Structures are given as C-alpha cells and as structure tokens.
XYZ file of C-alpha atoms in Angstrom:
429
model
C 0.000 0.000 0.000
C 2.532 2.462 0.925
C 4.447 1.678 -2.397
C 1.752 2.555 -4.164
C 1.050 5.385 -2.462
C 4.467 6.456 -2.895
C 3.691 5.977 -6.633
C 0.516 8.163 -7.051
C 2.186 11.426 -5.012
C 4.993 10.965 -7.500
C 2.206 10.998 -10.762
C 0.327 13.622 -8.858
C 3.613 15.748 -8.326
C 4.288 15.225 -12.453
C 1.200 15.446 -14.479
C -1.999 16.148 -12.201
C -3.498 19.459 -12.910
C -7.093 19.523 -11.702
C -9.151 16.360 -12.744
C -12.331 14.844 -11.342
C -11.049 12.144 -8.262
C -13.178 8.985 -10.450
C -10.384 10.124 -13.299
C -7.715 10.240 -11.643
C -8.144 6.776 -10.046
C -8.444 5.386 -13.695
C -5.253 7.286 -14.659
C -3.733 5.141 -11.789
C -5.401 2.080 -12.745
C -4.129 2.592 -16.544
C -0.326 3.645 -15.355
C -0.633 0.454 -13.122
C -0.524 2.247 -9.940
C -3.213 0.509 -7.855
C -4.673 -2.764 -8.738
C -8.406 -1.899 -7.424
C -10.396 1.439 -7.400
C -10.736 0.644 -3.608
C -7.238 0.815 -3.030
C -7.018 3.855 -4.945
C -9.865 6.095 -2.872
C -8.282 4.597 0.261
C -4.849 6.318 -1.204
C -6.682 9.341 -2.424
C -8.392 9.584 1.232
C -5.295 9.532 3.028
C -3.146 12.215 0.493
C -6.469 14.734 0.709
C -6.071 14.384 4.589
C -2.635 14.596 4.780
C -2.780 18.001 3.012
C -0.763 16.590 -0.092
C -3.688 17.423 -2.786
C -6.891 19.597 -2.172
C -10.543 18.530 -2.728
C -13.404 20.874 -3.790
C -16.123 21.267 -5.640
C -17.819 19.298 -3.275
C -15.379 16.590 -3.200
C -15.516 15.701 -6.973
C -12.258 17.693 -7.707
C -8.885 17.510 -6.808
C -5.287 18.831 -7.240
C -2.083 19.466 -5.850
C -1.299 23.229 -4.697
C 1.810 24.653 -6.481
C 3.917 24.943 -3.427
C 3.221 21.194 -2.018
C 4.503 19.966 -5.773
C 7.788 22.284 -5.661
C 8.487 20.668 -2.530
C 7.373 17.212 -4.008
C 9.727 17.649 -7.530
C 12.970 18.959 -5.133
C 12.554 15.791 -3.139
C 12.319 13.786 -6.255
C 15.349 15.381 -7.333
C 17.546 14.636 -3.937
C 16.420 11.422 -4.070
C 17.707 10.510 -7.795
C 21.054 8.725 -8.292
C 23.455 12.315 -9.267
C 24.295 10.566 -12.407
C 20.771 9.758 -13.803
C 19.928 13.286 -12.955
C 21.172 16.445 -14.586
C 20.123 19.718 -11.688
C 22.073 23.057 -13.088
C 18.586 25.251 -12.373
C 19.631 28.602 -11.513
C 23.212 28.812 -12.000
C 23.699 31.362 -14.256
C 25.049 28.802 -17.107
C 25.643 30.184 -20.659
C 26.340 26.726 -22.556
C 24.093 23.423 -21.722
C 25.750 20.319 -20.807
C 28.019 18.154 -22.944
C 26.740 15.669 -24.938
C 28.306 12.785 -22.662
C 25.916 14.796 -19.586
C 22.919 13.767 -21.997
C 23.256 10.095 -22.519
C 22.156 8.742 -19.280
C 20.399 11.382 -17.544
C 16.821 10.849 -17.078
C 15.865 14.066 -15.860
C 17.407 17.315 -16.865
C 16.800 20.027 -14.816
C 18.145 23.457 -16.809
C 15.862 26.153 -15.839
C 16.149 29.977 -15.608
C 19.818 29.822 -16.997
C 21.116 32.158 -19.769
C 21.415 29.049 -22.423
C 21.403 30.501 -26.059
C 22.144 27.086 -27.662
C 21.735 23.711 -26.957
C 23.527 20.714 -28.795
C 21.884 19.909 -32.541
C 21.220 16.309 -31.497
C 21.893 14.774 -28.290
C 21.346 11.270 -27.845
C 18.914 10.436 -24.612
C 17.686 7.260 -24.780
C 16.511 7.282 -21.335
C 15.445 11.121 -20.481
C 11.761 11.191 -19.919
C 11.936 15.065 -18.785
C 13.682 18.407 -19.981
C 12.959 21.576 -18.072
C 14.218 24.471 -20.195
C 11.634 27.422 -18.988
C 13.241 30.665 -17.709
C 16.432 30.661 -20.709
C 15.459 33.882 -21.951
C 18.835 33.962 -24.491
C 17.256 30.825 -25.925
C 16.295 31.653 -29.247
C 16.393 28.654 -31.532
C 16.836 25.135 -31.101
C 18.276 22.543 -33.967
C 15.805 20.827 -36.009
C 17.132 17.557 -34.962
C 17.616 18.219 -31.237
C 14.572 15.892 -30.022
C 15.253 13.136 -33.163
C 16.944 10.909 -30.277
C 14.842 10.871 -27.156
C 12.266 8.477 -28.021
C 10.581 8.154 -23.918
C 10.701 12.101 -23.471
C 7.234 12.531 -21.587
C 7.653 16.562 -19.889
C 9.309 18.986 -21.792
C 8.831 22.665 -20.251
C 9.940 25.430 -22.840
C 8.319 28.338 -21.185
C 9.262 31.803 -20.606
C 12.388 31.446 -23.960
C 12.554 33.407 -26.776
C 11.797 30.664 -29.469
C 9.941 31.839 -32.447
C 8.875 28.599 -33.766
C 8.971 24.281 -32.649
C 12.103 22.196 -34.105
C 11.252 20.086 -37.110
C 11.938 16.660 -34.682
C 9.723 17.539 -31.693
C 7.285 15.636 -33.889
C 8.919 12.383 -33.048
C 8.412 12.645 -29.311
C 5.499 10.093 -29.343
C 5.207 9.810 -25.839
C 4.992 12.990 -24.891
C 2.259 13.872 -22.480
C 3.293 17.433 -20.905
C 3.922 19.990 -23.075
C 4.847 23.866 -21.728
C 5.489 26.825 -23.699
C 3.295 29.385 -21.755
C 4.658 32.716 -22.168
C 6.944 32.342 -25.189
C 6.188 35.609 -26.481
C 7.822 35.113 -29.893
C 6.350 31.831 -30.998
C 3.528 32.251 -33.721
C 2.438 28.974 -34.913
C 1.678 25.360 -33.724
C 3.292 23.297 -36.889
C 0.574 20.637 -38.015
C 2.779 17.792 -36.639
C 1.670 18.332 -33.564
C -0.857 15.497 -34.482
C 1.962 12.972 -34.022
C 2.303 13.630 -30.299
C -0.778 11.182 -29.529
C -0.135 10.666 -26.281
C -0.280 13.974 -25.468
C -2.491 15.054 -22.376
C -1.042 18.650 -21.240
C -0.416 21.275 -23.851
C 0.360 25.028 -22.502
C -0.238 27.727 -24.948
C -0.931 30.600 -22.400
C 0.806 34.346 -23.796
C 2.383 33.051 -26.748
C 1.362 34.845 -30.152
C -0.036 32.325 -31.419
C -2.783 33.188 -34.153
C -4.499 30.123 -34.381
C -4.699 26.337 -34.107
C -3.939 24.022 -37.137
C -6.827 21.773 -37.200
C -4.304 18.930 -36.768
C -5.003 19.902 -32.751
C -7.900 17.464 -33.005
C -5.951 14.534 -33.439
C -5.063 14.671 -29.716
C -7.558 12.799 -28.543
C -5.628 12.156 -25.225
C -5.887 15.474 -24.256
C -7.128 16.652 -20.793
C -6.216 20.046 -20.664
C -5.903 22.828 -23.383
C -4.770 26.568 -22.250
C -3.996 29.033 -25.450
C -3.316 32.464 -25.776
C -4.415 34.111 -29.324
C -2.538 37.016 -30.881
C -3.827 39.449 -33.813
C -0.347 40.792 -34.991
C -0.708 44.412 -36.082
C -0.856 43.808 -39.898
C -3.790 41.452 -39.738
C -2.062 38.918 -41.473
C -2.996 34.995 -40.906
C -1.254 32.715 -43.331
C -1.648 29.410 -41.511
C -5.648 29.548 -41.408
C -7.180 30.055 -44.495
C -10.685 29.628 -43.379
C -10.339 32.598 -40.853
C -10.946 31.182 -37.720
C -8.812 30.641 -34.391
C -10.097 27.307 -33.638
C -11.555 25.390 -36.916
C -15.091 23.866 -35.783
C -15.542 20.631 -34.767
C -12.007 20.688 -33.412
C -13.305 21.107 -29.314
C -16.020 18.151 -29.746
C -13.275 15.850 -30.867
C -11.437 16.166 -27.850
C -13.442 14.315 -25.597
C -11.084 13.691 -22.557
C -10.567 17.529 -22.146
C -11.139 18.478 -18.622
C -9.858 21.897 -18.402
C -10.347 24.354 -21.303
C -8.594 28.165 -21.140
C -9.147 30.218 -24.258
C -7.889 34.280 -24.368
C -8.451 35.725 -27.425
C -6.997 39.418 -28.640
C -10.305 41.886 -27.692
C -9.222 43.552 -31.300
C -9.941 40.115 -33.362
C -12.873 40.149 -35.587
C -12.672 36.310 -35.579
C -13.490 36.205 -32.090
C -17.134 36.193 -31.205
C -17.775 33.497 -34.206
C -15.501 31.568 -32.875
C -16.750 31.703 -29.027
C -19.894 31.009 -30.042
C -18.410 27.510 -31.776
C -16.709 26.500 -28.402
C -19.758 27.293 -26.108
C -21.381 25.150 -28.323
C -18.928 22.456 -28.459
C -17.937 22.207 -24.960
C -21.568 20.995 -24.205
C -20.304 17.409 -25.839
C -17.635 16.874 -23.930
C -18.890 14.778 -20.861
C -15.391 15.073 -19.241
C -14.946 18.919 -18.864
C -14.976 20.729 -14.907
C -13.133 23.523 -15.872
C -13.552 26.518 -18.282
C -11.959 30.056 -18.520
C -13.042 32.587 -21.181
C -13.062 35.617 -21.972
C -16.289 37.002 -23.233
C -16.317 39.993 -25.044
C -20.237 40.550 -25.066
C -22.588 39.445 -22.539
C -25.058 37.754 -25.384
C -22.459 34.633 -25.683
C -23.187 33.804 -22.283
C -26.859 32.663 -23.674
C -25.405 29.356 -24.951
C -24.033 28.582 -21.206
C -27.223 26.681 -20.271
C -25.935 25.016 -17.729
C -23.002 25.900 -15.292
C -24.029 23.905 -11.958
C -21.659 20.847 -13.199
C -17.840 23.106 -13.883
C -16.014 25.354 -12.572
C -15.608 28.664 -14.569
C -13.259 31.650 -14.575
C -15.153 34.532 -17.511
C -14.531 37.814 -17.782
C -17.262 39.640 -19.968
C -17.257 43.298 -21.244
C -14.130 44.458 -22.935
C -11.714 44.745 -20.473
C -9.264 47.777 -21.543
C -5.920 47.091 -19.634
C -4.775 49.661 -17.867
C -1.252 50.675 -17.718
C -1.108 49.937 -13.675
C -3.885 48.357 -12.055
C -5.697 49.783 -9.164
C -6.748 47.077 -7.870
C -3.988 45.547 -4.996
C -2.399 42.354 -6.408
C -2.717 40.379 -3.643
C -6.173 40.438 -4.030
C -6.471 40.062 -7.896
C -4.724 37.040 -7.164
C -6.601 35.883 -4.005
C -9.549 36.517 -6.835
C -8.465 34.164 -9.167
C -7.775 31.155 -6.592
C -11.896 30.972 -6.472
C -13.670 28.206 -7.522
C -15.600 29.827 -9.984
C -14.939 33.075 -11.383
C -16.902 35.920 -12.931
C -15.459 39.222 -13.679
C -17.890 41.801 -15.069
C -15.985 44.810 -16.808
C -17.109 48.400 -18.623
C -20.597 46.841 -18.278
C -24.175 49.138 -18.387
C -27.334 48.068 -17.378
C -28.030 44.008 -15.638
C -28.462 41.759 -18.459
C -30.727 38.801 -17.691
C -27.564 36.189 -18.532
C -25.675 37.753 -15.766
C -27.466 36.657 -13.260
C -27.952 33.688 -14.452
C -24.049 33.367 -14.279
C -24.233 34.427 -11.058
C -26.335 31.842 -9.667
C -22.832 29.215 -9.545
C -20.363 31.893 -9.249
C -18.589 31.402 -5.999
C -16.289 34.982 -6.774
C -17.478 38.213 -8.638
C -15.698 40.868 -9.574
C -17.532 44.061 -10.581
C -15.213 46.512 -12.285
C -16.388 49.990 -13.592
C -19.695 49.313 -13.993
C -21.605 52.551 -15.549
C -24.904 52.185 -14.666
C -25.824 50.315 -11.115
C -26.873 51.777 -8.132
C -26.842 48.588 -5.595
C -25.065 44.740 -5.794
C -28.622 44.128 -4.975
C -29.475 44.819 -8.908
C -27.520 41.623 -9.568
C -30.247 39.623 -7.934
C -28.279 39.156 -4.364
C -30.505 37.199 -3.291
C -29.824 34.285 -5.828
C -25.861 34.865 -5.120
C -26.634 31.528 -2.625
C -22.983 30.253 -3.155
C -21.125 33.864 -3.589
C -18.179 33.694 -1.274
C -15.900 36.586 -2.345
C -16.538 39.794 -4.127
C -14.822 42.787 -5.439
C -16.001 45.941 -6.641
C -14.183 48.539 -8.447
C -14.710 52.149 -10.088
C -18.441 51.469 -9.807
C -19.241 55.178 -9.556
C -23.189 55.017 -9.517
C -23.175 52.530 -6.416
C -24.436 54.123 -3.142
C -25.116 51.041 -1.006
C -23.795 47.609 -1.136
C -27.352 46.631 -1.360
C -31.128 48.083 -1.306
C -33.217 48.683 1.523
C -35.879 46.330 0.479
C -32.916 43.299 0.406
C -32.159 44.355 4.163
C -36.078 43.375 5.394
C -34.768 39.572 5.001
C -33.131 37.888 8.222
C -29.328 37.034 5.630
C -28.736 37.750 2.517
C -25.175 37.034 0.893
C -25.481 33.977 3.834
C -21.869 32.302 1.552
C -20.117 35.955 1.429
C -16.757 35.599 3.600
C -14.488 38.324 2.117
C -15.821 41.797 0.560
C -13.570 44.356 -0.964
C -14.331 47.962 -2.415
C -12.287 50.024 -4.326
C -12.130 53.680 -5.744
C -16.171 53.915 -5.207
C -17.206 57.958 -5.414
C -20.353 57.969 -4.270
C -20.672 55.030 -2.088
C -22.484 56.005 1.131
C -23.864 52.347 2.884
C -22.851 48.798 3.209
C-alpha cells in the first residue's frame, strides 16, 4: 500500500493538474498504480487528509497546490542517483551540458539559466523530462535536437525566446506534458503536432499564437488545453485560411478535455464566431470541470445553459488594460484562486444572462460598472454560493445593497471576504 502510495504522489507531483477524483483513479489504474479502485480512494483519502492534494467542488475535484509539488519535484530530485539526474537550475550557465551529460540522464533540470544554444542532437535514450523554462537567451533550437529521445514525456519550454517548434519535436510520441506558456515570440503550432498522440497537457498561455492548425484534433488524449491568441498588427494569418482561431468541430473531438482556457486578442474580428463555436462544443464533452473565457459581449453567455456541473473563470465586457492596475495584487490574485470566477468589466445596465451566471459563481468581480446603483441589482438574493466579491470604479453605487434586500433575516449567507475600491459615491454597506 505504501508503495503505491508512494507511486501516485509521485504521478500527482508530475502530471496532475485539476481532474475529477473517479479520473484520476483510472489514470492510476491505466499507469498500473493501484490494482483496485478501492485501493485507490483509500490512497486518495489519506493524500487529501494529509494536506498533499486539495478537494473541492464538493469533493468531486482535486489537485495538488503549487507549493506542495515544488516541494514534491525537489525531493524527487535529492532522491535521484546524481548521475541519472542532470540539476544546473539557476546557476547562471551560458552553454548546456556536454553531450556525454545527456546520454544517461533521465531528468534534466536546466531552468532559468542564460542558455542561447543547446547541442543539434543529443542522444537520450533514457530522459523522460527536460525543463528548459526561464532561458530567456534561448532563441532557436536545432531541427534535430529531439530526433533521439524516443521516452521524453515533460518537456517545459516556457518563458524562452523561441519563435517557432524544431522540425523533430514531432517524433516525441510519448509525450504527455507539453509547456510553452509565455513564449512571447512563438507564432504557430506546426501541423505535426498530431503525431504527439499521447499527449495530455499542452500550454499555450501568452504566446502569439494566431491560431490552431486543425491537426489539434488529433489529440484525442488530451485533458487540458490553455492558449493564448494574438492578432499581430498587420492582420495577417497565413496558416488559417478559413479565418478562424479554432476550426469547428475541433473542441467536440477532444473528448477527454477536462480543463479548457481560451484568451483571445479583444481587437480580433474572428473572435465572437468563434466563441460562439466553443460554447457550443464544450456541451459534448462529458469530461470537462473547468472553463476560462473571456467574453467579449454578454449575449455569448446565452449558450451557457448550464453551469451547476464546472467550474468557470469569464470575464465579460471588454476589459481595456490599464497601464497599472488599481486594484492591490494580492487580491487580484486571491480573486483568481476561487472556484468559480466571474469578472464583469465596462458593463451598463443588468443583463438577464448575468445573473444567471451568477447563480454558480462562488467569486465576482464588478469593475467599472456605468450604470448600477446597488449589488442588490444583480439579484443578491440568488448569489446563494457567492463567497468573495470585489467591486471597483463602480461610480453610480451608493449602497452595497437596497433597503428592500435588508427586510430579510441574511442575505449574501456564503459571502466571507468583501472588498471595495475607488467607489465615489458610495455612502452604505
């Protein structure tokens, strides 16, 4: 039992995300981690009350929080033979290793260096994960650099300067993690990416990417799907003909997909058409708890019919970045840790679909609203599971709510943290 257990942290500390607890006990049964589902809730049990992953969402959910799997990976790392495992994170290195460094290492561990070339085609027979994110002097990397590491499973690119994906990354078959969030200079997802069929991770978050080949739909392993879109300047898309982000049909197909995140540029004219495709699409795929969009006008929300079974992070209105936000980071972040998310921005008058929304929002952030008067225009008294809210540069707003919502014994009953912000003519709680 305690082998096993041993076994599942380790998977949990590597690929979990956030995934419904009856998936991830057939992710253990498929990896051959437990032998019965029994054996697996007992394990699942015990790491929930031992702190090691959280459960929410009334139990149905769970994950690991970011600084229990730091602690989790650095222990994995001490505990690796020093020969089998490459660790030169943080050092300040210019050059990667030598190609002898390559050949037996398992892991290689070469983060937030200053690396502006790697070798054109090391041979790793046995390295099953690369963690490159950070090397912002990394530019471009040989076409043939992944032709020889055929059990590569995590490769983390993030946060480099690479403009597009080596040629050979095609060939890493069992890859099932794949980061690049936040390469700012990579533009397209080459159509090869069908070949990576086990793939169950893929990062696309603040690249510049402009669309998705339709090759995407091909993954069929996939779990969870973040992109980032980009509208260059010019207007000009030469990888997508038929002048759409995602081509349709592509969402439906994969069915595994648990956690969704599309951002789209505000300024692309392909954007509401194809919103409306994915709020229609999402509504096949059984698997999905978690979606984050964002919503440019409040009409899309229509084809949300039915939000009591996810968890949701939307921001709706067009949400003009400032150059510094007023609101305090610690609590735009504190914000985003909620369950389920809505963030209402530049908005006039209470659309019907927004309360609606509101019904399964657990957090609510109300920023620069023109027209309300009172929170209670929202409908507080259907906000049954609201547990945090923010407002912001809501200049009409003179109480929190109405003086007919104040004639019930509790209203807000779930609200544990209120926070107000830059309101003129607020006069009341």
């Amino acid at each position: 039992m305690r082998s096993a257990a041993n076994k599942c942290v380790k998977y949990c500390a590597y690929y979990l995300e956030m995934m419904e607890r009856t998936h991830l006990l057939e992710r253990w049964m498929k990896e051959d981690l437990i032998t019965t589902l029994d054996e697996g809730e007992q394990i699942l049990q015990h790491l929930v009350s031992a702190l090691l992953l959280e459960s929410f969402g009334n139990g149905e959910l769970v994950r690991m929080p970011d600084e229990i799997r730091k602690g989790l990976l650095n222990f994995y790392k001490g505990e690796m033979n020093p020969i089998l495992l490459v660790e030169l994170d943080g050092r300040g290195l210019t050059e990667a290793p030598k190609n002898e460094a390559w050949e037996e290492a398992l892991e290689m561990y070469l983060m937030s260096n200053k690396i502006s070339k790697l070798p054109d085609n090391p041979n790793c027979p046995s390295l099953s994960a690369l963690f490159l994110q950070g090397n912002l002097h990394l530019r471009v990397i040989s076409p043939s650099f992944f032709q020889f590491m055929p059990i590569l499973q995590i490769l983390n690119l993030s946060h480099t300067k690479i403009k597009s994906v080596p040629q050979s990354f095609s060939m890493l078959v069992q890859l099932r993690k794949f980061i690049l969030r936040s390469c700012e200079l990579l533009k397209e997802l080459p159509a090869e990416i069908r070949d990576l069929c086990h793939l169950e991770v893929l990062d696309l978050e603040e690249t510049e990417i402009m669309d998705l080949p339709v090759t995407i739909g091909k993954l069929t392993n996939l779990t969870c799907l973040k992109v980032s879109f980009f509208l260059p300047a010019n207007g000009n898309r030469k990888s997508n003909p038929s002048n759409r982000i995602i081509p349709q049909n592509v969402i439906s197909r994969l069915f595994q997909l648990e956690e969704l995140s599309i951002d789209v540029n505000r300024e692309d004219e392909r954007r509401n058409a194809t919103l409306e495709d994915i709020l229609r699409e999402v509504f096949c795929l059984n698997r999905l708890h978690f979606l984050k969009l964002h919503l440019p006008e409040v009409f899309l929300l229509n084809d949300l019919r039915n939000l009591s079974w996810m968890h949701f992070k939307f921001v709706v209105g067009n949400n003009l970045k400032r150059i510094i936000s007023r609101l305090p980071h610690d609590y735009a972040i504190e914000f985003e840790e909620q369950e389920s998310c809505y963030k209402y921005v530049n908005g006039e008058g209470i659309p019907t679909e927004i309360n609606q929304v509101l019904q399964h929002a657990t957090a609510f952030f109300l920023d620069h609203h023109l027209t309300a008067t009172s929170l209670s225009e929202f409908g507080v008294k259907t906000m049954e599971n609201l547990k945090f809210c923010v407002l912001q540069e809501c200049n009409k707003i003179e109480g929190i709510v109405n003086e007919n919502d104040t004639d019930d014994d509790v209203i807000l009953h779930s609200l544990q943290y209120l926070s107000v912000h830059y309101m003129k003519t607020l006069r009341s709680i």
